[in-house]
Amino acid sequence: MLKIFRIFLVALAAILISIVGTFYALVRLRHPSSVGVVARWFGSLHTLVGLKLITRKKPEINYPVIYIGNHQNNYDMVTISSMVAENTVSIGKKSLIWIPFFGLVYWATGNIFIHREKRSSAIETMNKVGDIVKERKVSIWMFPEGTRSRGRGLLPFKTGAFHLAISAGVPIVPVVCSDLHNKVDLNRRHNGTVICEMLEPIDTSNYSRENVKELIEKCHNIMQAKFEQLNQEVAQLDNTQNT
């Protein structure tokens, strides 16, 4: 019974956020900060699925960066979405536009669509994104794994986010969320703690297309270590709360 109630409540809340968020974003003429506002609205839904969310941000970042986050499952919508900063837009596959309600608010808030199936189109879009970062002074949010990990840990990174950071001449800021795999049981009242943490910016000025793999490896190692650290911290917190 609790599961059915939660599904109904989360679905209703998500629809309302999408509708209100669409009007909000259009009134603001698709200002890039609308993305963060609406994303944090979605993030506030974590309580509806029984999660305690701890967020650790770095508000002093007031310049364009490329944020890279770990992509786990559908519960990213109510966890890591809370970490989207001001003046930040994301890059998503073009098919997102067809998701009822969400597709509309995703477009209205000013996010950037990319045609993933066409490599030439994707490269052209990334080049344009680099120009947008430089000209409009906006940050970009990306999931470098390219797909949900679904309990497989931190997957290998694709190159797009790193080429973008190098071409735009901006730092990379990793954002890591603790493990969500099998974390939520909608029939269970409390589903424990999730920690999302924003890490220190990583300078990209010494990297180029020739050594981009070194940058990718460095970022992956940093995020993997933080992922493991956060999981240990969550386990200790949940054990303490259960005793």
C-alpha atoms as a printed R data frame, in Angstrom:
    type eleno elety resid chain resno      x      y       z
1   ATOM     1    CA   MET     A     1  0.000  0.000   0.000
2   ATOM     2    CA   LEU     A     2  2.825  2.399   0.889
3   ATOM     3    CA   LYS     A     3  4.516  1.704  -2.456
4   ATOM     4    CA   ILE     A     4  1.376  2.545  -4.443
5   ATOM     5    CA   PHE     A     5  0.855  5.722  -2.434
6   ATOM     6    CA   ARG     A     6  4.450  6.823  -2.972
7   ATOM     7    CA   ILE     A     7  4.387  6.147  -6.717
8   ATOM     8    CA   PHE     A     8  1.210  8.199  -7.026
9   ATOM     9    CA   LEU     A     9  2.585 11.023  -4.875
10  ATOM    10    CA   VAL     A    10  5.968 11.222  -6.639
11  ATOM    11    CA   ALA     A    11  4.349 11.061 -10.090
12  ATOM    12    CA   LEU     A    12  1.899 13.810  -9.179
13  ATOM    13    CA   ALA     A    13  4.628 15.993  -7.688
14  ATOM    14    CA   ALA     A    14  6.886 15.469 -10.734
15  ATOM    15    CA   ILE     A    15  4.066 16.488 -13.091
16  ATOM    16    CA   LEU     A    16  3.296 19.596 -11.046
17  ATOM    17    CA   ILE     A    17  6.976 20.570 -10.920
18  ATOM    18    CA   SER     A    18  7.263 20.074 -14.674
19  ATOM    19    CA   ILE     A    19  4.213 22.235 -15.403
20  ATOM    20    CA   VAL     A    20  5.090 25.007 -12.959
21  ATOM    21    CA   GLY     A    21  8.750 24.810 -13.958
22  ATOM    22    CA   THR     A    22  7.873 25.224 -17.635
23  ATOM    23    CA   PHE     A    23  5.926 28.431 -17.003
24  ATOM    24    CA   TYR     A    24  8.605 29.670 -14.597
25  ATOM    25    CA   ALA     A    25 11.357 29.109 -17.159
26  ATOM    26    CA   LEU     A    26  9.435 30.690 -20.030
27  ATOM    27    CA   VAL     A    27  8.645 33.788 -17.954
28  ATOM    28    CA   ARG     A    28 12.393 34.074 -17.282
29  ATOM    29    CA   LEU     A    29 13.019 33.745 -21.034
30  ATOM    30    CA   ARG     A    30 14.815 30.403 -20.558
31  ATOM    31    CA   HIS     A    31 17.456 31.902 -18.283
32  ATOM    32    CA   PRO     A    32 20.144 29.272 -17.548
33  ATOM    33    CA   SER     A    33 19.640 29.545 -13.778
34  ATOM    34    CA   SER     A    34 16.140 28.138 -14.241
35  ATOM    35    CA   VAL     A    35 17.694 24.689 -14.690
36  ATOM    36    CA   GLY     A    36 19.158 24.703 -11.181
37  ATOM    37    CA   VAL     A    37 15.950 26.006  -9.620
38  ATOM    38    CA   VAL     A    38 13.782 23.307 -11.191
39  ATOM    39    CA   ALA     A    39 16.401 20.602 -10.565
40  ATOM    40    CA   ARG     A    40 16.400 21.461  -6.863
41  ATOM    41    CA   TRP     A    41 12.608 21.236  -6.849
42  ATOM    42    CA   PHE     A    42 12.932 17.694  -8.126
43  ATOM    43    CA   GLY     A    43 15.651 17.046  -5.566
44  ATOM    44    CA   SER     A    44 13.290 17.980  -2.750
45  ATOM    45    CA   LEU     A    45 11.244 14.862  -3.553
46  ATOM    46    CA   HIS     A    46 13.824 12.623  -1.832
47  ATOM    47    CA   THR     A    47 11.737 12.692   1.355
48  ATOM    48    CA   LEU     A    48  8.794 11.157  -0.500
49  ATOM    49    CA   VAL     A    49 10.794  7.980  -1.146
50  ATOM    50    CA   GLY     A    50 12.145  7.772   2.396
51  ATOM    51    CA   LEU     A    51 15.674  9.056   1.778
52  ATOM    52    CA   LYS     A    52 17.706 11.389   3.951
53  ATOM    53    CA   LEU     A    53 19.815 13.508   1.612
54  ATOM    54    CA   ILE     A    54 23.037 15.229   2.664
55  ATOM    55    CA   THR     A    55 24.450 17.699   0.128
56  ATOM    56    CA   ARG     A    56 27.904 19.261   0.229
57  ATOM    57    CA   LYS     A    57 28.323 22.071  -2.267
58  ATOM    58    CA   LYS     A    58 30.948 24.705  -3.068
59  ATOM    59    CA   PRO     A    59 29.055 28.007  -3.385
60  ATOM    60    CA   GLU     A    60 32.280 29.927  -4.041
61  ATOM    61    CA   ILE     A    61 32.423 28.628  -7.641
62  ATOM    62    CA   ASN     A    62 31.243 31.699  -9.563
63  ATOM    63    CA   TYR     A    63 32.863 31.070 -12.935
64  ATOM    64    CA   PRO     A    64 32.058 28.695 -15.824
65  ATOM    65    CA   VAL     A    65 32.993 25.043 -15.275
66  ATOM    66    CA   ILE     A    66 32.040 21.621 -16.572
67  ATOM    67    CA   TYR     A    67 30.303 19.643 -13.830
68  ATOM    68    CA   ILE     A    68 30.550 15.859 -14.173
69  ATOM    69    CA   GLY     A    69 28.328 13.616 -12.050
70  ATOM    70    CA   ASN     A    70 27.937  9.867 -11.628
71  ATOM    71    CA   HIS     A    71 24.763  8.556 -13.261
72  ATOM    72    CA   GLN     A    72 23.152  5.657 -11.373
73  ATOM    73    CA   ASN     A    73 19.411  5.129 -11.800
74  ATOM    74    CA   ASN     A    74 16.043  6.912 -11.822
75  ATOM    75    CA   TYR     A    75 16.564  8.090  -8.252
76  ATOM    76    CA   ASP     A    76 19.193 10.520  -9.555
77  ATOM    77    CA   MET     A    77 16.168 12.757 -10.133
78  ATOM    78    CA   VAL     A    78 15.649 13.160  -6.373
79  ATOM    79    CA   THR     A    79 19.285 13.082  -5.232
80  ATOM    80    CA   ILE     A    80 22.107 14.389  -7.412
81  ATOM    81    CA   SER     A    81 19.722 16.824  -9.125
82  ATOM    82    CA   SER     A    82 19.900 18.858  -5.908
83  ATOM    83    CA   MET     A    83 23.527 19.620  -6.747
84  ATOM    84    CA   VAL     A    84 22.908 21.572  -9.960
85  ATOM    85    CA   ALA     A    85 24.367 25.036  -9.409
86  ATOM    86    CA   GLU     A    86 23.230 28.459 -10.560
87  ATOM    87    CA   ASN     A    87 23.834 29.458 -14.172
88  ATOM    88    CA   THR     A    88 24.236 25.820 -15.223
89  ATOM    89    CA   VAL     A    89 22.564 23.912 -18.052
90  ATOM    90    CA   SER     A    90 22.857 20.268 -18.984
91  ATOM    91    CA   ILE     A    91 23.326 18.313 -22.181
92  ATOM    92    CA   GLY     A    92 20.827 15.546 -22.880
93  ATOM    93    CA   LYS     A    93 19.881 13.244 -25.704
94  ATOM    94    CA   LYS     A    94 17.288 14.589 -28.121
95  ATOM    95    CA   SER     A    95 14.768 11.862 -27.272
96  ATOM    96    CA   LEU     A    96 14.224 13.445 -23.830
97  ATOM    97    CA   ILE     A    97 11.896 15.971 -25.454
98  ATOM    98    CA   TRP     A    98  9.301 13.217 -25.933
99  ATOM    99    CA   ILE     A    99  9.009 12.318 -22.238
100 ATOM   100    CA   PRO     A   100  5.586 13.620 -21.135
101 ATOM   101    CA   PHE     A   101  5.795 16.813 -19.045
102 ATOM   102    CA   PHE     A   102  9.521 16.367 -18.254
103 ATOM   103    CA   GLY     A   103 10.601 16.831 -21.870
104 ATOM   104    CA   LEU     A   104  8.834 20.180 -22.022
105 ATOM   105    CA   VAL     A   105 10.376 21.550 -18.825
106 ATOM   106    CA   TYR     A   106 13.786 20.229 -19.906
107 ATOM   107    CA   TRP     A   107 13.516 22.282 -23.090
108 ATOM   108    CA   ALA     A   108 11.945 25.344 -21.440
109 ATOM   109    CA   THR     A   109 14.691 25.666 -18.841
110 ATOM   110    CA   GLY     A   110 17.284 26.042 -21.598
111 ATOM   111    CA   ASN     A   111 19.089 22.705 -21.574
112 ATOM   112    CA   ILE     A   112 20.970 21.614 -24.688
113 ATOM   113    CA   PHE     A   113 19.902 18.662 -26.800
114 ATOM   114    CA   ILE     A   114 22.370 16.418 -28.612
115 ATOM   115    CA   HIS     A   115 21.689 13.785 -31.284
116 ATOM   116    CA   ARG     A   116 23.722 10.936 -29.788
117 ATOM   117    CA   GLU     A   117 23.198  8.535 -32.698
118 ATOM   118    CA   LYS     A   118 24.888 10.850 -35.190
119 ATOM   119    CA   ARG     A   119 28.546 11.295 -34.301
120 ATOM   120    CA   SER     A   120 29.008 14.217 -36.688
121 ATOM   121    CA   SER     A   121 26.012 15.994 -35.177
122 ATOM   122    CA   ALA     A   122 27.242 15.295 -31.640
123 ATOM   123    CA   ILE     A   123 30.712 16.699 -32.374
124 ATOM   124    CA   GLU     A   124 29.205 19.783 -34.012
125 ATOM   125    CA   THR     A   125 26.923 20.290 -31.000
126 ATOM   126    CA   MET     A   126 29.847 19.972 -28.562
127 ATOM   127    CA   ASN     A   127 31.781 22.593 -30.525
128 ATOM   128    CA   LYS     A   128 28.791 24.906 -30.288
129 ATOM   129    CA   VAL     A   129 28.491 24.204 -26.564
130 ATOM   130    CA   GLY     A   130 32.105 25.271 -26.129
131 ATOM   131    CA   ASP     A   131 31.260 28.582 -27.805
132 ATOM   132    CA   ILE     A   132 28.211 28.979 -25.536
133 ATOM   133    CA   VAL     A   133 30.357 28.458 -22.433
134 ATOM   134    CA   LYS     A   134 32.797 31.143 -23.565
135 ATOM   135    CA   GLU     A   135 30.253 33.681 -24.800
136 ATOM   136    CA   ARG     A   136 27.473 33.332 -22.209
137 ATOM   137    CA   LYS     A   137 29.688 32.406 -19.253
138 ATOM   138    CA   VAL     A   138 27.502 29.442 -18.308
139 ATOM   139    CA   SER     A   139 28.473 26.120 -16.768
140 ATOM   140    CA   ILE     A   140 27.552 22.737 -18.219
141 ATOM   141    CA   TRP     A   141 26.373 19.643 -16.340
142 ATOM   142    CA   MET     A   142 27.178 16.249 -17.897
143 ATOM   143    CA   PHE     A   143 27.141 12.562 -16.998
144 ATOM   144    CA   PRO     A   144 30.400 11.286 -18.546
145 ATOM   145    CA   GLU     A   145 29.455  7.611 -18.162
146 ATOM   146    CA   GLY     A   146 26.846  8.179 -20.844
147 ATOM   147    CA   THR     A   147 24.340  5.789 -19.268
148 ATOM   148    CA   ARG     A   148 23.026  4.683 -15.881
149 ATOM   149    CA   SER     A   149 25.415  2.427 -13.987
150 ATOM   150    CA   ARG     A   150 22.615  0.414 -12.292
151 ATOM   151    CA   GLY     A   151 24.826 -1.054  -9.586
152 ATOM   152    CA   ARG     A   152 27.903 -1.622 -11.764
153 ATOM   153    CA   GLY     A   153 29.945  0.991  -9.941
154 ATOM   154    CA   LEU     A   154 31.507  3.939 -11.727
155 ATOM   155    CA   LEU     A   155 31.530  3.069 -15.427
156 ATOM   156    CA   PRO     A   156 34.275  4.141 -17.878
157 ATOM   157    CA   PHE     A   157 33.963  7.758 -19.019
158 ATOM   158    CA   LYS     A   158 33.238  8.892 -22.544
159 ATOM   159    CA   THR     A   159 35.380 11.722 -23.880
160 ATOM   160    CA   GLY     A   160 32.807 14.448 -24.648
161 ATOM   161    CA   ALA     A   161 32.825 16.328 -21.335
162 ATOM   162    CA   PHE     A   162 36.618 16.427 -21.253
163 ATOM   163    CA   HIS     A   163 37.066 17.634 -24.816
164 ATOM   164    CA   LEU     A   164 34.474 20.303 -24.022
165 ATOM   165    CA   ALA     A   165 36.340 21.463 -20.907
166 ATOM   166    CA   ILE     A   166 39.627 21.649 -22.810
167 ATOM   167    CA   SER     A   167 38.187 23.508 -25.796
168 ATOM   168    CA   ALA     A   168 36.281 25.964 -23.568
169 ATOM   169    CA   GLY     A   169 39.315 26.434 -21.328
170 ATOM   170    CA   VAL     A   170 37.388 25.839 -18.097
171 ATOM   171    CA   PRO     A   171 37.918 23.567 -15.053
172 ATOM   172    CA   ILE     A   172 36.099 20.325 -14.394
173 ATOM   173    CA   VAL     A   173 34.171 19.950 -11.136
174 ATOM   174    CA   PRO     A   174 33.301 16.352 -10.164
175 ATOM   175    CA   VAL     A   175 30.048 15.734  -8.277
176 ATOM   176    CA   VAL     A   176 29.702 12.343  -6.621
177 ATOM   177    CA   CYS     A   177 26.631 10.740  -5.099
178 ATOM   178    CA   SER     A   178 26.858  7.665  -2.855
179 ATOM   179    CA   ASP     A   179 25.532  4.311  -4.058
180 ATOM   180    CA   LEU     A   180 21.828  4.212  -4.966
181 ATOM   181    CA   HIS     A   181 21.717  0.606  -6.180
182 ATOM   182    CA   ASN     A   182 18.954 -1.293  -4.333
183 ATOM   183    CA   LYS     A   183 18.856  1.616  -1.889
184 ATOM   184    CA   VAL     A   184 15.156  2.350  -2.128
185 ATOM   185    CA   ASP     A   185 12.320 -0.004  -1.225
186 ATOM   186    CA   LEU     A   186  9.116  1.943  -1.723
187 ATOM   187    CA   ASN     A   187  7.342 -0.319   0.776
188 ATOM   188    CA   ARG     A   188  9.910  0.606   3.428
189 ATOM   189    CA   ARG     A   189  9.304  3.779   5.422
190 ATOM   190    CA   HIS     A   190 12.951  4.777   5.817
191 ATOM   191    CA   ASN     A   191 15.539  4.064   3.114
192 ATOM   192    CA   GLY     A   192 18.644  5.418   4.748
193 ATOM   193    CA   THR     A   193 21.063  8.178   3.856
194 ATOM   194    CA   VAL     A   194 22.474  9.400   0.552
195 ATOM   195    CA   ILE     A   195 25.382 11.841   0.372
196 ATOM   196    CA   CYS     A   196 26.127 13.990  -2.665
197 ATOM   197    CA   GLU     A   197 29.373 15.958  -2.624
198 ATOM   198    CA   MET     A   198 30.875 18.542  -4.952
199 ATOM   199    CA   LEU     A   199 34.659 18.189  -5.201
200 ATOM   200    CA   GLU     A   200 37.446 20.670  -5.869
201 ATOM   201    CA   PRO     A   201 37.785 22.040  -9.433
202 ATOM   202    CA   ILE     A   202 40.304 20.232 -11.634
203 ATOM   203    CA   ASP     A   203 42.441 22.480 -13.823
204 ATOM   204    CA   THR     A   204 42.401 21.525 -17.509
205 ATOM   205    CA   SER     A   205 44.868 24.124 -18.817
206 ATOM   206    CA   ASN     A   206 47.693 21.583 -19.179
207 ATOM   207    CA   TYR     A   207 45.617 19.137 -21.226
208 ATOM   208    CA   SER     A   208 44.876 18.891 -24.936
209 ATOM   209    CA   ARG     A   209 43.378 16.413 -27.374
210 ATOM   210    CA   GLU     A   210 46.684 14.555 -27.309
211 ATOM   211    CA   ASN     A   211 46.618 13.779 -23.566
212 ATOM   212    CA   VAL     A   212 42.881 13.955 -22.852
213 ATOM   213    CA   LYS     A   213 42.967 10.317 -21.710
214 ATOM   214    CA   GLU     A   214 45.198 11.355 -18.816
215 ATOM   215    CA   LEU     A   215 42.592 13.910 -17.741
216 ATOM   216    CA   ILE     A   216 39.836 11.311 -18.013
217 ATOM   217    CA   GLU     A   217 41.799  8.823 -15.921
218 ATOM   218    CA   LYS     A   218 42.572 11.465 -13.291
219 ATOM   219    CA   CYS     A   219 38.918 12.471 -12.950
220 ATOM   220    CA   HIS     A   220 37.743  8.861 -12.879
221 ATOM   221    CA   ASN     A   221 40.216  7.954 -10.126
222 ATOM   222    CA   ILE     A   222 39.193 10.952  -8.014
223 ATOM   223    CA   MET     A   223 35.488 10.183  -8.382
224 ATOM   224    CA   GLN     A   224 35.983  6.464  -7.741
225 ATOM   225    CA   ALA     A   225 37.860  7.177  -4.505
226 ATOM   226    CA   LYS     A   226 35.177  9.634  -3.346
227 ATOM   227    CA   PHE     A   227 32.400  7.185  -4.283
228 ATOM   228    CA   GLU     A   228 33.963  4.503  -2.092
229 ATOM   229    CA   GLN     A   229 34.557  6.983   0.740
230 ATOM   230    CA   LEU     A   230 30.954  8.206   0.680
231 ATOM   231    CA   ASN     A   231 29.649  4.634   0.675
232 ATOM   232    CA   GLN     A   232 31.652  3.874   3.808
233 ATOM   233    CA   GLU     A   233 30.360  7.026   5.479
234 ATOM   234    CA   VAL     A   234 26.760  6.198   4.566
235 ATOM   235    CA   ALA     A   235 27.138  2.659   5.927
236 ATOM   236    CA   GLN     A   236 28.357  4.045   9.263
237 ATOM   237    CA   LEU     A   237 25.547  6.606   9.430
238 ATOM   238    CA   ASP     A   238 22.841  4.076   8.598
239 ATOM   239    CA   ASN     A   239 24.239  1.557  11.092
240 ATOM   240    CA   THR     A   240 24.274  4.217  13.820
241 ATOM   241    CA   GLN     A   241 20.687  5.204  13.085
242 ATOM   242    CA   ASN     A   242 19.528  1.579  13.110
243 ATOM   243    CA   THR     A   243 21.050  0.804  16.536
